[in-house]
Amino acid sequence: MNPALVRRAAAESVGSAFLALAIVGSGVMAARLSPHDSGLQLLQNSLATGAALVALIMALQPVSASFNPIVTAVERALGTIDTRTAAVLVAAQVLGGLAGTVAANLMFSLAPVTISTHERTGPGLWLAEVVATAGLLVIIFGSIRSGRADRVAFAVGGYITAAYWFTSSTSFANPAVTIARTITDTFAGIAPSSAPAFIAAQLAGGALGLVLVRFLYPQTPHVSVADAATDRKVRS
């Protein structure tokens, strides 16, 4: 494996780990600080997640900052990365997410792995994941392919914070995060039996998002998240 790919995989793993830490850790903290107010818990969880996304993308975008197998798959479909790179990055994202969840559990004096019992199922939730994922892709690639890659961090952080509230599923929109959240029986958890349908809905949302990106930006040069950041750095 070449050094550049190793660095990209490391960035994806670290970013995914801290994203899972933000989601799970803030969920535990919210549940402990506001045990009788689910609305306040969601507000605390969404603000922490959105803020963490802004910081992580800004810091890691020059190396690699997808943190999401669906985003990586769309980059592959658009021809900005090859199949081997995509596979390595997805593996790094999944492993990073799992490591972040274990760390979050340990930080709050829980067992490293606590299988979630939080069932999340039903057509409304699945539709929400399709919508959330498709919207996320439009936000990311719309920003990049319109020459505004420097605003991706803020666009994604703002979108995810809002999507926590306007989707019934609270916008997982990420298979790696979905898998990671199966091993924490806390506010942010999802039962393993519920995860496959969520991931299937996210894949459907990814396909829809890819169609929208290609339709809305048909003649825009193919540029990946990392390439856009690198190009901006060179020109500045």
mmCIF file of C-alpha atoms in Angstrom:
data_model
loop_
_atom_site.group_PDB
_atom_site.id
_atom_site.type_symbol
_atom_site.label_atom_id
_atom_site.label_comp_id
_atom_site.label_asym_id
_atom_site.label_seq_id
_atom_site.Cartn_x
_atom_site.Cartn_y
_atom_site.Cartn_z
ATOM 1 C CA MET A 1 0.000 0.000 0.000
ATOM 2 C CA ASN A 2 1.475 3.351 -1.004
ATOM 3 C CA PRO A 3 2.132 6.022 1.660
ATOM 4 C CA ALA A 4 -0.510 8.392 0.274
ATOM 5 C CA LEU A 5 -3.209 5.739 0.596
ATOM 6 C CA VAL A 6 -2.012 4.849 4.096
ATOM 7 C CA ARG A 7 -2.383 8.511 5.104
ATOM 8 C CA ARG A 8 -5.848 8.694 3.552
ATOM 9 C CA ALA A 9 -6.945 5.518 5.334
ATOM 10 C CA ALA A 10 -5.564 6.827 8.621
ATOM 11 C CA ALA A 11 -7.421 10.119 8.182
ATOM 12 C CA GLU A 12 -10.667 8.296 7.426
ATOM 13 C CA SER A 13 -10.227 6.011 10.423
ATOM 14 C CA VAL A 14 -9.394 8.861 12.817
ATOM 15 C CA GLY A 15 -12.216 11.030 11.486
ATOM 16 C CA SER A 16 -14.759 8.219 11.709
ATOM 17 C CA ALA A 17 -13.598 7.377 15.227
ATOM 18 C CA PHE A 18 -14.033 10.945 16.442
ATOM 19 C CA LEU A 19 -17.378 11.217 14.661
ATOM 20 C CA ALA A 20 -18.618 8.113 16.481
ATOM 21 C CA LEU A 21 -17.179 9.492 19.707
ATOM 22 C CA ALA A 22 -19.100 12.718 19.204
ATOM 23 C CA ILE A 23 -22.378 10.970 18.431
ATOM 24 C CA VAL A 24 -22.253 8.346 21.157
ATOM 25 C CA GLY A 25 -20.457 10.393 23.810
ATOM 26 C CA SER A 26 -22.739 13.412 23.490
ATOM 27 C CA GLY A 27 -25.733 11.075 23.528
ATOM 28 C CA VAL A 28 -24.638 9.556 26.826
ATOM 29 C CA MET A 29 -23.857 12.966 28.307
ATOM 30 C CA ALA A 30 -27.207 14.347 27.163
ATOM 31 C CA ALA A 31 -29.099 11.434 28.673
ATOM 32 C CA ARG A 32 -27.305 11.915 31.985
ATOM 33 C CA LEU A 33 -27.662 15.689 32.122
ATOM 34 C CA SER A 34 -31.273 15.818 30.891
ATOM 35 C CA PRO A 35 -32.730 12.418 31.796
ATOM 36 C CA HIS A 36 -36.362 13.501 31.585
ATOM 37 C CA ASP A 37 -36.281 15.703 28.459
ATOM 38 C CA SER A 38 -35.837 13.805 25.205
ATOM 39 C CA GLY A 39 -36.097 16.983 23.141
ATOM 40 C CA LEU A 40 -33.228 18.586 25.019
ATOM 41 C CA GLN A 41 -31.235 15.368 24.680
ATOM 42 C CA LEU A 42 -31.665 15.470 20.903
ATOM 43 C CA LEU A 43 -30.691 19.142 20.791
ATOM 44 C CA GLN A 44 -27.501 18.486 22.738
ATOM 45 C CA ASN A 45 -26.670 15.433 20.626
ATOM 46 C CA SER A 46 -27.283 17.215 17.307
ATOM 47 C CA LEU A 47 -25.284 20.331 18.193
ATOM 48 C CA ALA A 48 -22.299 18.299 19.366
ATOM 49 C CA THR A 49 -22.370 16.113 16.258
ATOM 50 C CA GLY A 50 -22.677 19.038 13.863
ATOM 51 C CA ALA A 51 -19.885 20.978 15.547
ATOM 52 C CA ALA A 52 -17.602 17.929 15.546
ATOM 53 C CA LEU A 53 -18.238 17.392 11.834
ATOM 54 C CA VAL A 54 -17.234 20.954 11.010
ATOM 55 C CA ALA A 55 -13.998 20.625 12.971
ATOM 56 C CA LEU A 56 -13.116 17.161 11.646
ATOM 57 C CA ILE A 57 -13.759 18.004 8.003
ATOM 58 C CA MET A 58 -11.805 21.262 8.221
ATOM 59 C CA ALA A 59 -8.831 19.500 9.796
ATOM 60 C CA LEU A 60 -8.762 16.341 7.668
ATOM 61 C CA GLN A 61 -10.145 17.444 4.299
ATOM 62 C CA PRO A 62 -6.663 18.101 2.846
ATOM 63 C CA VAL A 63 -5.914 14.396 3.417
ATOM 64 C CA SER A 64 -9.298 12.633 3.284
ATOM 65 C CA ALA A 65 -12.558 13.529 5.006
ATOM 66 C CA SER A 66 -15.447 11.446 3.717
ATOM 67 C CA PHE A 67 -16.011 9.467 6.965
ATOM 68 C CA ASN A 68 -18.868 7.687 5.166
ATOM 69 C CA PRO A 69 -18.902 4.616 2.891
ATOM 70 C CA ILE A 70 -21.738 6.114 0.823
ATOM 71 C CA VAL A 71 -19.711 9.242 0.084
ATOM 72 C CA THR A 72 -16.715 7.086 -0.817
ATOM 73 C CA ALA A 73 -18.866 4.897 -3.070
ATOM 74 C CA VAL A 74 -20.158 7.974 -4.892
ATOM 75 C CA GLU A 75 -16.605 9.235 -5.335
ATOM 76 C CA ARG A 76 -15.840 5.858 -6.938
ATOM 77 C CA ALA A 77 -18.925 6.079 -9.154
ATOM 78 C CA LEU A 78 -17.880 9.568 -10.279
ATOM 79 C CA GLY A 79 -14.413 8.274 -11.114
ATOM 80 C CA THR A 80 -12.460 10.355 -8.604
ATOM 81 C CA ILE A 81 -10.959 7.314 -6.846
ATOM 82 C CA ASP A 82 -10.310 3.736 -7.924
ATOM 83 C CA THR A 83 -11.897 0.569 -6.556
ATOM 84 C CA ARG A 84 -8.912 -0.431 -4.400
ATOM 85 C CA THR A 85 -8.753 2.993 -2.777
ATOM 86 C CA ALA A 86 -12.496 2.967 -2.135
ATOM 87 C CA ALA A 87 -12.334 -0.472 -0.494
ATOM 88 C CA VAL A 88 -9.455 0.546 1.774
ATOM 89 C CA LEU A 89 -11.169 3.774 2.823
ATOM 90 C CA VAL A 90 -14.480 2.047 3.574
ATOM 91 C CA ALA A 91 -12.715 -0.542 5.735
ATOM 92 C CA ALA A 92 -10.943 2.274 7.588
ATOM 93 C CA GLN A 93 -14.229 4.102 8.146
ATOM 94 C CA VAL A 94 -15.966 1.038 9.597
ATOM 95 C CA LEU A 95 -13.055 0.123 11.864
ATOM 96 C CA GLY A 96 -12.650 3.718 12.980
ATOM 97 C CA GLY A 97 -16.327 4.021 13.816
ATOM 98 C CA LEU A 98 -16.234 0.865 15.908
ATOM 99 C CA ALA A 99 -13.113 2.037 17.740
ATOM 100 C CA GLY A 100 -14.722 5.407 18.453
ATOM 101 C CA THR A 101 -17.816 3.788 19.922
ATOM 102 C CA VAL A 102 -15.743 1.514 22.152
ATOM 103 C CA ALA A 103 -13.818 4.564 23.366
ATOM 104 C CA ALA A 104 -17.051 6.454 24.058
ATOM 105 C CA ASN A 105 -18.430 3.529 26.050
ATOM 106 C CA LEU A 106 -15.246 3.351 28.106
ATOM 107 C CA MET A 107 -15.130 7.106 28.745
ATOM 108 C CA PHE A 108 -18.528 6.887 30.418
ATOM 109 C CA SER A 109 -17.599 3.807 32.487
ATOM 110 C CA LEU A 110 -19.640 1.417 30.364
ATOM 111 C CA ALA A 111 -18.538 -1.951 29.047
ATOM 112 C CA PRO A 112 -16.455 -1.593 25.857
ATOM 113 C CA VAL A 113 -19.197 -3.267 23.828
ATOM 114 C CA THR A 114 -22.839 -3.059 24.889
ATOM 115 C CA ILE A 115 -25.124 -4.401 22.178
ATOM 116 C CA SER A 116 -27.944 -1.937 21.587
ATOM 117 C CA THR A 117 -31.527 -2.895 22.317
ATOM 118 C CA HIS A 118 -32.916 0.290 20.710
ATOM 119 C CA GLU A 119 -35.170 -0.939 17.908
ATOM 120 C CA ARG A 120 -35.495 1.524 15.026
ATOM 121 C CA THR A 121 -37.728 0.134 12.339
ATOM 122 C CA GLY A 122 -40.611 1.031 10.045
ATOM 123 C CA PRO A 123 -41.230 2.537 6.591
ATOM 124 C CA GLY A 124 -41.128 6.099 7.909
ATOM 125 C CA LEU A 125 -37.653 5.655 9.375
ATOM 126 C CA TRP A 126 -36.371 3.925 6.230
ATOM 127 C CA LEU A 127 -37.713 6.715 4.034
ATOM 128 C CA ALA A 128 -36.044 9.220 6.357
ATOM 129 C CA GLU A 129 -32.695 7.508 5.795
ATOM 130 C CA VAL A 130 -33.158 7.645 2.016
ATOM 131 C CA VAL A 131 -33.939 11.366 2.228
ATOM 132 C CA ALA A 132 -31.149 12.135 4.708
ATOM 133 C CA THR A 133 -28.492 10.320 2.685
ATOM 134 C CA ALA A 134 -29.532 11.760 -0.675
ATOM 135 C CA GLY A 135 -29.569 15.249 0.808
ATOM 136 C CA LEU A 136 -26.136 14.782 2.353
ATOM 137 C CA LEU A 137 -24.662 13.837 -1.016
ATOM 138 C CA VAL A 138 -26.191 16.864 -2.719
ATOM 139 C CA ILE A 139 -24.754 19.088 0.013
ATOM 140 C CA ILE A 140 -21.254 17.609 -0.262
ATOM 141 C CA PHE A 141 -20.888 17.217 -4.008
ATOM 142 C CA GLY A 142 -22.946 20.282 -4.811
ATOM 143 C CA SER A 143 -20.482 22.351 -2.790
ATOM 144 C CA ILE A 144 -17.438 20.704 -4.356
ATOM 145 C CA ARG A 145 -18.625 20.618 -7.960
ATOM 146 C CA SER A 146 -19.681 24.266 -7.833
ATOM 147 C CA GLY A 147 -16.204 25.336 -6.724
ATOM 148 C CA ARG A 148 -16.974 25.867 -3.043
ATOM 149 C CA ALA A 149 -15.035 23.015 -1.441
ATOM 150 C CA ASP A 150 -13.851 25.363 1.291
ATOM 151 C CA ARG A 151 -17.427 25.503 2.572
ATOM 152 C CA VAL A 152 -18.083 21.764 2.737
ATOM 153 C CA ALA A 153 -17.334 21.521 6.458
ATOM 154 C CA PHE A 154 -19.886 24.166 7.388
ATOM 155 C CA ALA A 155 -22.452 22.902 4.884
ATOM 156 C CA VAL A 156 -22.237 19.325 6.157
ATOM 157 C CA GLY A 157 -22.197 20.309 9.832
ATOM 158 C CA GLY A 158 -25.222 22.538 9.373
ATOM 159 C CA TYR A 159 -27.105 19.964 7.319
ATOM 160 C CA ILE A 160 -26.563 17.108 9.768
ATOM 161 C CA THR A 161 -27.542 19.295 12.725
ATOM 162 C CA ALA A 162 -30.774 20.185 10.947
ATOM 163 C CA ALA A 163 -31.407 16.664 9.656
ATOM 164 C CA TYR A 164 -31.367 15.318 13.214
ATOM 165 C CA TRP A 165 -34.593 17.277 13.572
ATOM 166 C CA PHE A 166 -36.356 17.118 10.216
ATOM 167 C CA THR A 167 -35.942 13.349 9.694
ATOM 168 C CA SER A 168 -37.774 10.791 11.818
ATOM 169 C CA SER A 169 -34.663 8.592 11.939
ATOM 170 C CA THR A 170 -32.445 11.431 13.255
ATOM 171 C CA SER A 171 -30.346 11.131 10.102
ATOM 172 C CA PHE A 172 -27.819 8.328 10.500
ATOM 173 C CA ALA A 173 -27.057 8.621 6.737
ATOM 174 C CA ASN A 174 -23.855 6.597 7.144
ATOM 175 C CA PRO A 175 -23.389 2.796 7.124
ATOM 176 C CA ALA A 176 -20.130 2.955 9.120
ATOM 177 C CA VAL A 177 -21.780 5.005 11.847
ATOM 178 C CA THR A 178 -24.833 2.735 11.766
ATOM 179 C CA ILE A 179 -22.645 -0.327 12.344
ATOM 180 C CA ALA A 180 -20.735 1.470 15.096
ATOM 181 C CA ARG A 181 -23.929 2.439 16.898
ATOM 182 C CA THR A 182 -25.001 -1.204 17.222
ATOM 183 C CA ILE A 183 -22.388 -1.767 19.935
ATOM 184 C CA THR A 184 -23.612 0.858 22.397
ATOM 185 C CA ASP A 185 -26.806 0.402 24.383
ATOM 186 C CA THR A 186 -27.163 4.133 24.939
ATOM 187 C CA PHE A 187 -29.171 7.082 23.596
ATOM 188 C CA ALA A 188 -27.475 6.872 20.176
ATOM 189 C CA GLY A 189 -27.642 3.107 19.786
ATOM 190 C CA ILE A 190 -29.461 1.037 17.185
ATOM 191 C CA ALA A 191 -30.291 -2.648 17.611
ATOM 192 C CA PRO A 192 -28.290 -4.923 15.276
ATOM 193 C CA SER A 193 -31.575 -6.290 13.903
ATOM 194 C CA SER A 194 -32.541 -2.771 12.787
ATOM 195 C CA ALA A 195 -29.220 -1.911 11.155
ATOM 196 C CA PRO A 196 -29.509 -3.858 7.848
ATOM 197 C CA ALA A 197 -32.696 -2.050 6.795
ATOM 198 C CA PHE A 198 -31.129 1.302 7.713
ATOM 199 C CA ILE A 199 -28.061 0.514 5.627
ATOM 200 C CA ALA A 200 -30.219 -0.626 2.700
ATOM 201 C CA ALA A 201 -32.131 2.661 2.873
ATOM 202 C CA GLN A 202 -28.850 4.579 2.976
ATOM 203 C CA LEU A 203 -27.647 2.739 -0.139
ATOM 204 C CA ALA A 204 -30.899 3.656 -1.885
ATOM 205 C CA GLY A 205 -30.401 7.262 -0.790
ATOM 206 C CA GLY A 206 -26.862 7.092 -2.125
ATOM 207 C CA ALA A 207 -28.106 5.981 -5.535
ATOM 208 C CA LEU A 208 -30.686 8.769 -5.556
ATOM 209 C CA GLY A 209 -28.091 11.302 -4.469
ATOM 210 C CA LEU A 210 -25.725 10.203 -7.247
ATOM 211 C CA VAL A 211 -28.473 10.695 -9.836
ATOM 212 C CA LEU A 212 -29.220 14.160 -8.468
ATOM 213 C CA VAL A 213 -25.560 15.186 -8.449
ATOM 214 C CA ARG A 214 -25.053 14.053 -12.032
ATOM 215 C CA PHE A 215 -28.243 15.775 -13.153
ATOM 216 C CA LEU A 216 -27.646 19.069 -11.348
ATOM 217 C CA TYR A 217 -23.931 19.304 -12.211
ATOM 218 C CA PRO A 218 -23.647 17.478 -15.559
ATOM 219 C CA GLN A 219 -20.561 19.198 -16.939
ATOM 220 C CA THR A 220 -18.601 19.817 -13.778
ATOM 221 C CA PRO A 221 -15.103 18.254 -13.647
ATOM 222 C CA HIS A 222 -14.877 15.188 -11.419
ATOM 223 C CA VAL A 223 -13.112 16.282 -8.228
ATOM 224 C CA SER A 224 -12.932 14.327 -4.987
ATOM 225 C CA VAL A 225 -13.244 15.808 -1.509
ATOM 226 C CA ALA A 226 -9.501 15.465 -0.870
ATOM 227 C CA ASP A 227 -8.513 16.647 -4.362
ATOM 228 C CA ALA A 228 -10.668 19.764 -4.028
ATOM 229 C CA ALA A 229 -8.991 20.674 -0.757
ATOM 230 C CA THR A 230 -5.527 20.029 -2.176
ATOM 231 C CA ASP A 231 -6.234 22.110 -5.262
ATOM 232 C CA ARG A 232 -7.464 24.989 -3.125
ATOM 233 C CA LYS A 233 -4.311 24.821 -0.984
ATOM 234 C CA VAL A 234 -2.042 24.910 -4.061
ATOM 235 C CA ARG A 235 -3.835 27.932 -5.524
ATOM 236 C CA SER A 236 -3.867 29.903 -2.260
#
